[in-house]
Every structure is written in structure tokens, then in C-alpha cells.
XYZ file of C-alpha atoms in Angstrom:
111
model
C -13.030 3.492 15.152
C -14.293 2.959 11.833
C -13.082 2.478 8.293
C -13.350 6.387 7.018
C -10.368 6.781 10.128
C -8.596 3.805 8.635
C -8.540 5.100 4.955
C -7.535 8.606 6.512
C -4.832 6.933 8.150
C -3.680 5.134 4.702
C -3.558 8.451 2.628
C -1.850 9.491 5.689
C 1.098 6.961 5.509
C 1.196 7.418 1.155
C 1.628 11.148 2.002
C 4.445 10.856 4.503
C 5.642 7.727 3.165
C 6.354 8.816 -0.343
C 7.445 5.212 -2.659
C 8.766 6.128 -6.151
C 6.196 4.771 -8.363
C 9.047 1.774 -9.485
C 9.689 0.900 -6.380
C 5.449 -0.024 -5.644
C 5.769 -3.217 -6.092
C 8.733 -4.170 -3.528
C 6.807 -1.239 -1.346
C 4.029 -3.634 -1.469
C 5.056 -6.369 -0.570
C 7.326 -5.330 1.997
C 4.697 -3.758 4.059
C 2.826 -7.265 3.358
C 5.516 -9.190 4.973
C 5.533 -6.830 7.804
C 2.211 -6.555 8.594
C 1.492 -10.816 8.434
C 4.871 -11.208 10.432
C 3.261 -8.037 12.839
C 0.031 -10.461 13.120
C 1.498 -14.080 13.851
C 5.050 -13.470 15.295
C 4.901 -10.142 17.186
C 1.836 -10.567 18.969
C -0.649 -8.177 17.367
C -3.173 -10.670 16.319
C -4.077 -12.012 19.624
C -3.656 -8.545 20.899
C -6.500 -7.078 18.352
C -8.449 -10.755 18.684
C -8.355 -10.183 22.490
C -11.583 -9.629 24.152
C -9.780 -7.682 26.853
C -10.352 -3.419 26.306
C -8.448 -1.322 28.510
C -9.645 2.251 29.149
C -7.443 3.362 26.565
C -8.050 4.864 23.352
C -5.285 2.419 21.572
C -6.849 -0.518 23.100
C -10.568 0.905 22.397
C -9.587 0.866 18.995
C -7.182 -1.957 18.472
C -8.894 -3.615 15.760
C -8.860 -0.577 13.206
C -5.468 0.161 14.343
C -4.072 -3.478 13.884
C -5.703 -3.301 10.283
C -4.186 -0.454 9.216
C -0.836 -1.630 7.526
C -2.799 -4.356 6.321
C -4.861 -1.434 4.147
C -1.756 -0.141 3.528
C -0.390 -2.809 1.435
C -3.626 -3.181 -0.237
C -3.321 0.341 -1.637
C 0.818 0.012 -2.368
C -0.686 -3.416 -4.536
C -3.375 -1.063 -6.046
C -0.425 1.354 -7.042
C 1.769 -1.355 -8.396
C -0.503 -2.510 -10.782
C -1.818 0.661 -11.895
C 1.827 1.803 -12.913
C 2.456 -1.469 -14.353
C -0.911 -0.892 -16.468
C -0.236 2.091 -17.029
C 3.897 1.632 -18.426
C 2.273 -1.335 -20.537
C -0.250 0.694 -22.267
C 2.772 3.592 -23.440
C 4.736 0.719 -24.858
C 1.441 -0.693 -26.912
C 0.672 3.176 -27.775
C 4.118 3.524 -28.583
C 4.787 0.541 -30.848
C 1.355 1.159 -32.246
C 2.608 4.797 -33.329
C 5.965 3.110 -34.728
C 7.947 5.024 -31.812
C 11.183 3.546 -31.259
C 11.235 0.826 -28.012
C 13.843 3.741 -26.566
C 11.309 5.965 -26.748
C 8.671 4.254 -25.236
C 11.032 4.091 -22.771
C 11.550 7.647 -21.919
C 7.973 8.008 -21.843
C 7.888 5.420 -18.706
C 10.983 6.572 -16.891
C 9.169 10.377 -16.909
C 6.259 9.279 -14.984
């Protein structure tokens, strides 16, 4: 396993798993919950921490697999604050071109 598989796997997931671009942040830190409650509470930190490798190709690969919701939420934080940069910058465009705050605002919700 190595890290190209794991970034497949996370355009994977934002391809199947399609999160309206408001909705990023709470995305985010959803899967972050998840993943750290995944690690402590449902076993799969000792599991991937485990020296123990079955013949298996889960268990062969157990540490890239573990990480990969982890990666995840990295890139639905990424996401977040890119739209968040990105809605901030139309309303500083848009007061700096004396556009009304409503429109500003219809520039954000069509993106």
C-alpha cells in the first residue's frame, strides 16, 4: 500500500460522496469525529498498530486503509476553507464594486 492508493481512494470517496460545497464544513468534521471515534472506541487503532499480518490483503494493508478517512477529512477541511475563501473574496469584490450585499449574495449561493 502506499499513499498514491490512498489519495486514489480519497478522490474516490469526493466522487461518490458528493457534499454540497455549504455543507464542507459539517462534512468535515463529521468524517473527523468518525474517523478519531473509528481509532480509539471501535478498535481500529490497535488493529492498524498491531504487529500481527494475516495473509490477507486487508490486513497486508491495514495501515493505508485505517488512514484513509483520516485523508478524507483532511481534504473535506481543504474544501471548507477554500469555499469559505473563496465566498469572502465575492463579498470584498462585491462591496469593492459598490454591488449591493444581496448581490454579493447571489453570487455565493450560485457556486
Amino acid at each position: 500500500w502506499n499513499f498514491f492508493a490512498t489519495l486514489a481512494l480519497v478522490a474516490l470517496l469526493s466522487c461518490v460522496v458528493v457534499v454540497p460545497p455549504t455543507l464542507k464544513l459539517h462534512a468535515a468534521l463529521a468524517v473527523t469525529a468518525t474517523h478519531q471515534l473509528l481509532l480509539t472506541a471501535g478498535g481500529l487503532g490497535s488493529w492498524a498498530m498491531s504487529p500481527h499480518r494475516g495473509p490477507d490483503l486487508l490486513s497486508a494493508n491495514k495501515e493505508g486503509l485505517a488512514s484513509v478517512l483520516g485523508f478524507w477529512a483532511l481534504h473535506l477541511w481543504g474544501e471548507a476553507l477554500a469555499y469559505s475563501l473563496d465566498t469572502s473574496a465575492q463579498r470584498t469584490v462585491a462591496a469593492a464594486l459598490g454591488l449591493p450585499h444581496t448581490t454579493s449574495q447571489a453570487l455565493v449561493e450560485t457556486r
